[in-house]
Coordinates of C-alpha atoms and ligand atoms in Angstrom, one line a residue:
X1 CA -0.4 19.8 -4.4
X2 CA 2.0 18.2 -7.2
X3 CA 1.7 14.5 -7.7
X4 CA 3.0 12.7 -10.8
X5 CA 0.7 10.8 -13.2
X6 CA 1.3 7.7 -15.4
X7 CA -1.4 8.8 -18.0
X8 CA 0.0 12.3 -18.6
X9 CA 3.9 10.9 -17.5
X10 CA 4.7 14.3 -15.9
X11 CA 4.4 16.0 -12.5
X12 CA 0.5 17.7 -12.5
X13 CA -0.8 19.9 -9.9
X14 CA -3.7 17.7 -8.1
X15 CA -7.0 18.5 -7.1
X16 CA -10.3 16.6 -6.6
X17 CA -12.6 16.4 -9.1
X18 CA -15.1 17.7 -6.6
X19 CA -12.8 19.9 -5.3
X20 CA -13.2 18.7 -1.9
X21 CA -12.9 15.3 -1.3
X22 CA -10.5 12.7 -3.3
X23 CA -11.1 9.4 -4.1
X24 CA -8.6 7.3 -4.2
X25 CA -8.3 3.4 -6.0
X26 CA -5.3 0.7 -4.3
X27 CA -4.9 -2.4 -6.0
X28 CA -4.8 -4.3 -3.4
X29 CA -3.4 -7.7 -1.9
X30 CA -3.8 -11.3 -3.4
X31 CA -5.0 -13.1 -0.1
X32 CA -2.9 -16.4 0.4
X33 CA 0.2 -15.6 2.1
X34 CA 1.8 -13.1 4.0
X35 CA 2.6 -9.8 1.6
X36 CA 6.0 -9.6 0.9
X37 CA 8.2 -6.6 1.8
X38 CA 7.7 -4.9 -2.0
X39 CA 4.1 -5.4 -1.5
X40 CA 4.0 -3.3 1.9
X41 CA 6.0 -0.7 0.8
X42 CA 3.5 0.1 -1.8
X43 CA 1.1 0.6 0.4
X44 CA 3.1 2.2 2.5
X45 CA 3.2 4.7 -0.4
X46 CA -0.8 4.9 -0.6
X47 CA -1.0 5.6 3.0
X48 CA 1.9 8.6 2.6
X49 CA -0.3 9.9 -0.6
X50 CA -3.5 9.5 1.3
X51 CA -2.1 11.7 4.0
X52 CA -0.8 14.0 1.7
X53 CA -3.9 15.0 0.3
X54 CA -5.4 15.6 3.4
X55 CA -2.3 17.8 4.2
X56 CA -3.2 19.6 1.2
X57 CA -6.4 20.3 2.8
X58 CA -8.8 17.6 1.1
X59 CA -11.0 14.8 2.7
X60 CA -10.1 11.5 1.1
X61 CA -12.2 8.2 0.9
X62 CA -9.7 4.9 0.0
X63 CA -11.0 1.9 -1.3
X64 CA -8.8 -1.1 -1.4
X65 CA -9.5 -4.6 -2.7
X66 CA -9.2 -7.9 -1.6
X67 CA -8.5 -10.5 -4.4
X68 CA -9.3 -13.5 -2.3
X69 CA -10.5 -15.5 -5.8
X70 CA -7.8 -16.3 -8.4
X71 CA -5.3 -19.1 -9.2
X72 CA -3.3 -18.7 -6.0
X73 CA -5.8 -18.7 -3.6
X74 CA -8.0 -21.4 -5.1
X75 CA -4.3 -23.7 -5.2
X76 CA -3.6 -23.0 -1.6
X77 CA -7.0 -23.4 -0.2
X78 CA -7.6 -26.8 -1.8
X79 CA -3.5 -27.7 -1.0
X80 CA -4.2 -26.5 2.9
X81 CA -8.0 -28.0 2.9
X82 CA -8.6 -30.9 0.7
X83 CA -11.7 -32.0 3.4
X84 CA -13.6 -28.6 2.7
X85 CA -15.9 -28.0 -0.1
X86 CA -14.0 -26.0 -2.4
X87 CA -16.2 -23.0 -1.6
X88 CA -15.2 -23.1 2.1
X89 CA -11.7 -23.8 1.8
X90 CA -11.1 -20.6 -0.4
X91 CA -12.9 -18.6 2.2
X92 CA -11.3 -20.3 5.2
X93 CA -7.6 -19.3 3.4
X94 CA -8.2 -16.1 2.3
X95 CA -10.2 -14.5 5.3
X96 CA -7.3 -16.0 8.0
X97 CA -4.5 -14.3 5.4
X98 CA -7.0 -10.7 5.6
X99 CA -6.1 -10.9 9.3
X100 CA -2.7 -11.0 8.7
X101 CA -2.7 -8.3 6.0
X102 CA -4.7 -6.1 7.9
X103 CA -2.8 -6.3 11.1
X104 CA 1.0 -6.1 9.1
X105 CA -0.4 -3.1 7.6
X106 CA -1.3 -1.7 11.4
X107 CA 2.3 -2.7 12.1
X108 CA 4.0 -0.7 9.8
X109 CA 1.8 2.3 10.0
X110 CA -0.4 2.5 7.9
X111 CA -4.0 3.8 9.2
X112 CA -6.3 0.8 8.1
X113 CA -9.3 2.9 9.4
X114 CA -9.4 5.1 6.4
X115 CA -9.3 2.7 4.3
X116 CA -12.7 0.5 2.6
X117 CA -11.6 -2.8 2.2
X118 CA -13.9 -4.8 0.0
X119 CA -13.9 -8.0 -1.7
X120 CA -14.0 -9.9 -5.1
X121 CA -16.3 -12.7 -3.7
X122 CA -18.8 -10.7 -2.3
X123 CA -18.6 -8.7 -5.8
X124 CA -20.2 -11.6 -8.0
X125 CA -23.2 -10.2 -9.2
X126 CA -21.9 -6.7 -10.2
X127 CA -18.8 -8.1 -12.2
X128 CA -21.2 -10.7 -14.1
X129 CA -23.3 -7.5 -14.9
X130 CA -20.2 -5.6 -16.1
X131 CA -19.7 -8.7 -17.9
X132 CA -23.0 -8.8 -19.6
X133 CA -22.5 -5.1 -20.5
X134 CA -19.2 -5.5 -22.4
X135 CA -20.5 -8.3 -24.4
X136 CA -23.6 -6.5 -25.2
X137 CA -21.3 -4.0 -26.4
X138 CA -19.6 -6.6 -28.6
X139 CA -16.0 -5.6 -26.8
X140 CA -16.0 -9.5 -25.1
X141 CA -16.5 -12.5 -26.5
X142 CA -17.7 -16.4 -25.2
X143 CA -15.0 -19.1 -25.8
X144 CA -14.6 -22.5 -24.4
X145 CA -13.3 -21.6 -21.6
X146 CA -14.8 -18.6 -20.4
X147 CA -15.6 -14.8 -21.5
X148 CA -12.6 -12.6 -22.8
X149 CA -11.9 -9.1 -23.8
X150 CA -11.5 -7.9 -27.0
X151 CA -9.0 -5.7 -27.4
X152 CA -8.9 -5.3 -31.1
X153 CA -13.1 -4.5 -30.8
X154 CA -11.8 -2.0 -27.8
X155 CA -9.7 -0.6 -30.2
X156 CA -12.4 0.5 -32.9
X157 CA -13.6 3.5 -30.6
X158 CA -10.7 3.6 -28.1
X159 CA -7.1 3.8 -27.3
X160 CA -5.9 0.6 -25.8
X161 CA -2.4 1.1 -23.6
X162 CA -2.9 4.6 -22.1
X163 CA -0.3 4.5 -19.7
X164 CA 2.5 2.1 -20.8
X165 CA 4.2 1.5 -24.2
X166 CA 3.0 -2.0 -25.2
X167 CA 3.1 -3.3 -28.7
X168 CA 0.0 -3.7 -30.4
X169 CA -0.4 -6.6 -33.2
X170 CA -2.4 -5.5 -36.1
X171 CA -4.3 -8.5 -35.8
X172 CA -5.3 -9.4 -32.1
X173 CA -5.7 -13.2 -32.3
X174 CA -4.2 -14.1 -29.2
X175 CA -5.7 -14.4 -26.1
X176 CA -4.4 -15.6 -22.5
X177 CA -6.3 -17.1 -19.2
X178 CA -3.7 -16.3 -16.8
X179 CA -4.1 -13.0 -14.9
X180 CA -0.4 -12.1 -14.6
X181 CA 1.2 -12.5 -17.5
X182 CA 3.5 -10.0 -18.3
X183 CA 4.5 -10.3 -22.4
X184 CA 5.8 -7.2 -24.1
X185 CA 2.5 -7.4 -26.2
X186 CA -1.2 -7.2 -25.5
X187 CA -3.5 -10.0 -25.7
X188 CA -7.0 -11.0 -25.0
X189 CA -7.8 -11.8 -21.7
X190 CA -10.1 -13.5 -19.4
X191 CA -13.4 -11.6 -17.6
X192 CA -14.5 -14.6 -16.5
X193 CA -13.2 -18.0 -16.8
X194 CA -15.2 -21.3 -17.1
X195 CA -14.9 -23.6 -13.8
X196 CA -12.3 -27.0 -13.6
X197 CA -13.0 -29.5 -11.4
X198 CA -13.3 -28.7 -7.8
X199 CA -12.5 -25.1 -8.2
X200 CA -14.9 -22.5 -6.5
X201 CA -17.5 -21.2 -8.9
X202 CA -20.2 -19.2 -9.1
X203 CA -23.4 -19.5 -11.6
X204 CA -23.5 -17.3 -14.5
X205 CA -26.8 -16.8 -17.3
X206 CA -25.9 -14.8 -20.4
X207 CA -28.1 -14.1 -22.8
X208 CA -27.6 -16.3 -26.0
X209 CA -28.3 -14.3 -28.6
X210 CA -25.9 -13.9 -31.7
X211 CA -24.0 -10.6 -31.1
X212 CA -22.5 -12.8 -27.4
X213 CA -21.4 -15.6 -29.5
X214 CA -19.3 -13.7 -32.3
X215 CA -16.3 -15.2 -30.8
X216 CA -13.1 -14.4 -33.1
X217 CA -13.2 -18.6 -32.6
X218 CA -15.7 -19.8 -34.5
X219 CA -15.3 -23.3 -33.3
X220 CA -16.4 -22.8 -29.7
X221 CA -19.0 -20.5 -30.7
X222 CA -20.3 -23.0 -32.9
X223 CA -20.2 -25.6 -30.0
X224 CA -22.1 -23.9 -27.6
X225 CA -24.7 -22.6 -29.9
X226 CA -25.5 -26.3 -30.2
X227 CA -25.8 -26.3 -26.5
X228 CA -28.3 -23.8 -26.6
X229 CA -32.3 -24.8 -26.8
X230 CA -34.5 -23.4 -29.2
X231 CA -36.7 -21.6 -27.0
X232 CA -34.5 -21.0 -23.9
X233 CA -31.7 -17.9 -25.2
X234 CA -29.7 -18.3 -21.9
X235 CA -26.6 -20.0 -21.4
X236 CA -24.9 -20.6 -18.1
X237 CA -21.0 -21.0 -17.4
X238 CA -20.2 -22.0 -14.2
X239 CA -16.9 -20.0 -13.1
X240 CA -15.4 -17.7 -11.8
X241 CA -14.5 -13.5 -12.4
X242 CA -10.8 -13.3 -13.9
X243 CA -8.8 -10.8 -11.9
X244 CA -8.7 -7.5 -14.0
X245 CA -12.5 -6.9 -13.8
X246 CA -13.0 -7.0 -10.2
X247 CA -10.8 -3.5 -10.0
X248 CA -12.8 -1.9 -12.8
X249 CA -15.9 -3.0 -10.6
X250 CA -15.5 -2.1 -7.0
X251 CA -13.5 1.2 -7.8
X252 CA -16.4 2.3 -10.0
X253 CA -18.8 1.0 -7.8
X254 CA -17.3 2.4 -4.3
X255 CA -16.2 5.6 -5.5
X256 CA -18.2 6.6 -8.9
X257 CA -16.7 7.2 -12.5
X258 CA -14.2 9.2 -13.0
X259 CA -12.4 8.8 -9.6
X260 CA -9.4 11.0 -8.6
X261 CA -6.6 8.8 -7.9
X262 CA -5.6 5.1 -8.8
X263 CA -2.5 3.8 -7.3
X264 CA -0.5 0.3 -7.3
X265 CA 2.9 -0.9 -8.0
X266 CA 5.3 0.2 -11.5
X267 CA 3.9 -3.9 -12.6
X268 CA 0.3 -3.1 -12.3
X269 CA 0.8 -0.9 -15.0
X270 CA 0.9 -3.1 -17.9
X271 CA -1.6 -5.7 -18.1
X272 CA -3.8 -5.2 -15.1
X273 CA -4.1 -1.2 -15.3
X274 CA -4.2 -0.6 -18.8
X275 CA -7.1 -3.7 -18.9
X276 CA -9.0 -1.7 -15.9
X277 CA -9.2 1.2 -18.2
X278 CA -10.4 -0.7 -21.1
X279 CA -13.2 -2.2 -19.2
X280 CA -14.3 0.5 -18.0
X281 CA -14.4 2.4 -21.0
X282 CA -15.2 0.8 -23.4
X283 CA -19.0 1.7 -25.6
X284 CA -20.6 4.1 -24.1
X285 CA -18.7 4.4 -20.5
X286 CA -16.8 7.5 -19.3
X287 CA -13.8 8.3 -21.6
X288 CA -12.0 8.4 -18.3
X289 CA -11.8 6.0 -15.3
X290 CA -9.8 7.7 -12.8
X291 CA -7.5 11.4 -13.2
X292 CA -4.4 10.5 -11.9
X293 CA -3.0 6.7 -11.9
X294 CA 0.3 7.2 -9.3
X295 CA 2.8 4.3 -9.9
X296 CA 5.7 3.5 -7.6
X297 CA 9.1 2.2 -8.1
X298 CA 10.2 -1.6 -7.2
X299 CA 11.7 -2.2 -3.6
X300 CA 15.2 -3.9 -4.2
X301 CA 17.0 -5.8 -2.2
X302 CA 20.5 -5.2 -1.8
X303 CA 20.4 -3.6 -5.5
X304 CA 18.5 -6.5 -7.3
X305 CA 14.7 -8.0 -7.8
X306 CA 13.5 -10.2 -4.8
X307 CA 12.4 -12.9 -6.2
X308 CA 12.1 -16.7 -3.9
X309 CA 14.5 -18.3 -6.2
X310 CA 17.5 -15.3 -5.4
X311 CA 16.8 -16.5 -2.0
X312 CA 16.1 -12.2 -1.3
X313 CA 12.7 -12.4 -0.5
X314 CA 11.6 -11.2 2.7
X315 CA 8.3 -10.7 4.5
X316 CA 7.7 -8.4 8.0
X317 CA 8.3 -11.5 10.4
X318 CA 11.7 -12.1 8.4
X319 CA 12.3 -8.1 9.5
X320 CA 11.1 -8.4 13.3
X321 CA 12.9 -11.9 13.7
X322 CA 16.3 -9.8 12.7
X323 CA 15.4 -7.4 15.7
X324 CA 14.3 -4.6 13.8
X325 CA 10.5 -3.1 13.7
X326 CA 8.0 -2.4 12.0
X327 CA 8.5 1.2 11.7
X328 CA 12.0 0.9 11.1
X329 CA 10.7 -0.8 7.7
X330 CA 8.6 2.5 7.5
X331 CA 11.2 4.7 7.9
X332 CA 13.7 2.6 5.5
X333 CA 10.7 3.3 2.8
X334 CA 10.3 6.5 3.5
X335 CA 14.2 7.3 2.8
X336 CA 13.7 6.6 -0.9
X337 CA 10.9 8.3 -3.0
X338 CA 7.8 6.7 -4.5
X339 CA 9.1 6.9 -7.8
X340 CA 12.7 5.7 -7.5
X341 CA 13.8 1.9 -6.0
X342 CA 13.6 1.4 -2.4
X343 CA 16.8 -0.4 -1.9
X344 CA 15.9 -3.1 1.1
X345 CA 19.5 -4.1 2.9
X346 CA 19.9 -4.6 6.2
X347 CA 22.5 -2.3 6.4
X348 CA 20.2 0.5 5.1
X349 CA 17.4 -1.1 7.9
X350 CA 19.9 -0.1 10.6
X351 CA 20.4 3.2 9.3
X352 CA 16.8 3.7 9.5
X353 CA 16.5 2.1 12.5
X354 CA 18.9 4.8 13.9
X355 CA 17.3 7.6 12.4
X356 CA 14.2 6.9 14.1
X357 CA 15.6 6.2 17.3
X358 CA 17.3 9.7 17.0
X359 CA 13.4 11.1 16.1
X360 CA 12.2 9.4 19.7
X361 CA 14.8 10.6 21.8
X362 CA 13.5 14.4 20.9
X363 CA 9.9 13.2 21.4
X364 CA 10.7 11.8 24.8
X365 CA 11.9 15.7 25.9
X366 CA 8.6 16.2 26.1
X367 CA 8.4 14.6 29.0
X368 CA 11.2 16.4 31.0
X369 CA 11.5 19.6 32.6
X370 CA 13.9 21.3 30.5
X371 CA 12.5 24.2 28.3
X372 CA 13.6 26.7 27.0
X373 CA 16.7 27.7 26.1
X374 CA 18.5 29.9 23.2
X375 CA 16.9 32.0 21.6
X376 CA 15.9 29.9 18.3
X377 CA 13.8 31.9 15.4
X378 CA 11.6 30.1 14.2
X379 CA 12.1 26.9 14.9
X380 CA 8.7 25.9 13.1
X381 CA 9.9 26.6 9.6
X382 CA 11.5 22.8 8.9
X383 CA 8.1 21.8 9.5
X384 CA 6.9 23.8 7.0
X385 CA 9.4 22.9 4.8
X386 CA 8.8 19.1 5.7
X387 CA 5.2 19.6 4.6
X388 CA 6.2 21.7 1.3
X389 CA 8.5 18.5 0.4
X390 CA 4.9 16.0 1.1
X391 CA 3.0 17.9 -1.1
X392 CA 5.8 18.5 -3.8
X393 CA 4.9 14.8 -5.6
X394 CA 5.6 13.3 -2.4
X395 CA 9.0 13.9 -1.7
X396 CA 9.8 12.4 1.3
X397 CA 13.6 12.1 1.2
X398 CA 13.5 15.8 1.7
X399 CA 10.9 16.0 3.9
X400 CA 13.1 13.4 6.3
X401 CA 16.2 15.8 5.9
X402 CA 14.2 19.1 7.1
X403 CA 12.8 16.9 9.8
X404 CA 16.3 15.7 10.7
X405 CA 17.3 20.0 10.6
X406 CA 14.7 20.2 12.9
X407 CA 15.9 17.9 15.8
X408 CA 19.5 18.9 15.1
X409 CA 18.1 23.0 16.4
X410 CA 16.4 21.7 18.6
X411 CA 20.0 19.4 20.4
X412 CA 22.1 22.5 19.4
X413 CA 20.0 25.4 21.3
X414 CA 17.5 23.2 24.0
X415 CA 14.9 24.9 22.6
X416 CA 12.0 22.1 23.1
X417 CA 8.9 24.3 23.0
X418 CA 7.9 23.0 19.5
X419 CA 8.2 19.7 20.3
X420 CA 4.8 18.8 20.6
X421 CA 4.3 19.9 16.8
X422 CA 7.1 18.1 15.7
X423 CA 5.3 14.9 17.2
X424 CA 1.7 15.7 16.0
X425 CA 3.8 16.8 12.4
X426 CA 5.2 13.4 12.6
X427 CA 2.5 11.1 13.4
X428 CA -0.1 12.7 10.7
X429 CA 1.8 13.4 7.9
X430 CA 4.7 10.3 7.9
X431 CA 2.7 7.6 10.5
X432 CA 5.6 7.1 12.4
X433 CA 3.8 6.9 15.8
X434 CA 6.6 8.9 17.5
X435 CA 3.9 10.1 20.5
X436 CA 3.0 6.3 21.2
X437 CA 6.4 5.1 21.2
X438 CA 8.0 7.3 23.1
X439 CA 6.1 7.1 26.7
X440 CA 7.7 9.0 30.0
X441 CA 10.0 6.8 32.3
X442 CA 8.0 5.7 35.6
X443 CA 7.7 7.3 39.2
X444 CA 10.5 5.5 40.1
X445 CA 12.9 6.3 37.2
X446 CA 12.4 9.7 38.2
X447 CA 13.2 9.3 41.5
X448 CA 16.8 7.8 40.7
X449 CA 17.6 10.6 38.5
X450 CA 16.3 13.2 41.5
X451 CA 18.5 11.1 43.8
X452 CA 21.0 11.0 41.7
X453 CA 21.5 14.6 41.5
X454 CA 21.3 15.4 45.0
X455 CA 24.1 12.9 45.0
X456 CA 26.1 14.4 42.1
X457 CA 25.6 18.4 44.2
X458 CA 27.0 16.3 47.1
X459 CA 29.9 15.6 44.8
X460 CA 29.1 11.5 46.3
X461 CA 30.1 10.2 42.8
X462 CA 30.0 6.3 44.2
X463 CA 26.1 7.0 44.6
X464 CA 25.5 9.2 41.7
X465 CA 27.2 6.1 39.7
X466 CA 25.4 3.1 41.3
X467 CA 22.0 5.2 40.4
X468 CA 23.1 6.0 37.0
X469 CA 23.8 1.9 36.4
X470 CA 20.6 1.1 37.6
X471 CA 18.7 3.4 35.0
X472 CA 21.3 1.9 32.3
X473 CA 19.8 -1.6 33.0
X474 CA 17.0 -0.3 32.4
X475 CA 18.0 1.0 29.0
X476 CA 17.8 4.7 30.6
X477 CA 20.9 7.1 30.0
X478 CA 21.5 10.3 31.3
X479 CA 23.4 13.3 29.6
X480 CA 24.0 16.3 32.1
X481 CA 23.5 19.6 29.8
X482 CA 24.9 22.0 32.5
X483 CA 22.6 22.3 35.4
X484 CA 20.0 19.7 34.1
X485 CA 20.1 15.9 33.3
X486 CA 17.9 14.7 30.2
X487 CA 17.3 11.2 30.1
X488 CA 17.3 9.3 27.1
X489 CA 16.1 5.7 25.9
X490 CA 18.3 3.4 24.4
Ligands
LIG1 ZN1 -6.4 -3.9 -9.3

């Protein structure tokens, strides 16, 4: 199997480090709203690459994270309930937007059941001891308002910026307490940052002793060595974990060190991946945190960024109140490959949406009594092809196309025998849930079209008409293909 990677910035062949089972690191949703359209199809991306390697014959184990603690969530809860400790409020938010996560990820296929989902609150205690490691390690320093990263100290023993291009001052003196920020330079940023008023926090003891306090700042160092007692060498800052450290924490913890695959969006890249790495090599850690880091493209909408302010920002219940599905979405994403721009337009939604209406009206002949035909050599070959194309970086524009050569033999010669392994092929590899969408028409719908022919053989076209309107209604159509009638959905 052939998958790109970010740290090497070519296409490598993959395998798992154990060569058996991969495991596999998504960055996963900020818990305080419903994700947005770019977010899904990201992970409709790690679903595709989870099925891929188990295509290429590999068990997998996917852990994904949770950030239900940062400066979103803790805004919202308190915004949404002020009445609640602050504690219960964040928890109250974050858990109800979990639900929502989980089930829009159901929605649009992706297979939630192989996937771990763990997180950053109920992480505490493992993060603070990362923590404590990197400033026993002198890579982390204490400041006033909480515990940062050094990336000039990282820098001493390792290579900072492994997968991006990022400019690196020859003095690092900056550092930054906001997770996201996305300057063209590195800066220092926050493990852990010191609690403001009414914010969730958790207690945190660090040893005092002199290595922890060698803060590039000697001011706040100086104030809270003045804080400290004489004979009690602990400090405590009440706070809370900043966002990078929680990935380094529960990937390493969930899956061991180094991991196979770590995956996320083109902007995870630079700060939050390259700050994973560091953390979690930095001393006397693994020189590598995980093989392959696999990066996909923005989605675009209608060519440009979605952003609130464009006023092109959309989230799944935008896409189902337009009349479109779930899967439709899927199928939209799956037109464009991981490493190129989804373009989002609802033009190109209806497209898709036709495509996989086309895909369901082969999977319903399953259902009806009209095999074989032509002869048709080897009609099982696009599927091959299909899953050649899956395991060739993930190619699943091409993949789509053999599929669509597939159903165009099978219209031209009504040879329908393989149809049941173009539905299993389907569902597996692409989680387009063709087999649960496509159910057979009822006892009674197939007693109008049995009807209906005895009619048409009694040449009694005012009844063979009247039946054939009453199947319409029900979004039934019939197409007579010589001797027999195959019904279609609509
Ligand atoms: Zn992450």
């Amino acid at each position: 199997m052939k998958l790109h990677n970010t740290l090497t910035k070519k296409v490598d062949e993959f395998a798992p480090i154990d060569g058996k089972n991969a495991r596999i690191y998504s960055c996963g949703p900020t818990v305080y709203n419903h994700a947005h359209i770019g977010n899904l199809s990201s992970y409709i991306y790690a679903d595709i690459l989870r099925r891929a390697v188990n295509l290429a014959g590999f068990s997998t184990e996917h852990v994904m994270n949770f950030t239900d603690v940062d400066d979103k969530t803790i805004r919202d809860s308190r915004a949404n309930f002020p009445d609640l400790d602050p504690m219960a409020a964040l928890e109250k938010l974050t858990r109800h937007y979990e639900k929502i996560f989980l089930n829009e990820m159901a929605q649009v296929g992706n297979d939630v059941s192989k996937i771990k989902f763990v997180r950053a609150t109920e992480n505490i205690a493992e993060i603070q001891d990362l923590i404590r490691k990197l400033l026993d390690l002198g890579v982390a320093y204490v400041a006033d308002d909480g515990i940062y990263f050094s990336i000039a100290e990282y820098r001493k023993a390792r290579k900072y910026g492994q997968l991006s291009t990022i400019e690196l001052p020859a003095e690092m003196q900056s550092r930054i307490d906001n997770d996201e920020y996305d300057k063209a330079s590195a800066q220092d940023f926050a493990l852990w940052k010191r609690a403001k008023d009414g914010e969730p926090s958790w207690e945190f003891e660090i040893d005092a002793d002199a290595s922890q306090l060698c803060s590039r700042d000697s001011v706040d160092a100086t104030k809270l060595s003045d804080k400290i007692g004489e004979k009690e060498a602990i400090i405590s800052m009440l706070g809370r974990p900043g966002w990078h450290i929680e990935c380094s924490v529960m990937s390493v913890k969930n899956l061991g060190q180094p991991f196979d695959i770590h995956t996320g969006g083109v902007d995870l890249i630079f700060p939050h991946h390259e700050n994973e790495i560091a953390q979690s090599t930095a001393g006397d850690q693994p020189e590598t945190y995980a093989k392959f880091f696999v990066h996909n493209e923005h989605l675009l909408v209608d060519g440009k960024k979605m952003s609130k302010s464009a006023h092109n920002f959309y989230t799944l219940p935008d896409i189902i109140k337009k009349g479109f599905s779930p899967l439709d979405f899927r199928m939209l994403v799956l037109q464009s490959h991981y490493r190129s721009a989804t373009n989002f337009s609802w033009e190109n939604l209806e497209a898709a949406k036709n495509r996989l209406k086309r895909w369901r009206n082969v999977a319903e002949l399953r259902w009806q009594n009209c095999l074989d035909g032509a002869d048709f050599s080897d009609p099982l070959n696009y599927l091959v092809l299909a899953g050649d194309d899956l395991l060739n970086d993930l190619d699943t524009p091409n993949a789509l196309k053999n599929l669509d050569q597939f159903i165009e033999n099978v219209n031209a010669t009504n040879y329908y025998n393989n149809i049941e392994n173009f539905i299993k092929f389907v569902d597996e590899n692409l989680g387009l849930d063709l087999y649960n969408t496509t159910p057979d028409i009822t006892n009674e719908q197939k007693n109008f079209i049995k009807l209906r022919e005895t009619a048409r053989v009694e040449k009694n076209w005012t009844e063979s008409d009247r039946l054939r309107d009453i199947l319409k209604s029900q979004g039934i159509v019939l197409r007579d293909e010589g001797e027999m009638t195959i019904w279609l959905r609509v």
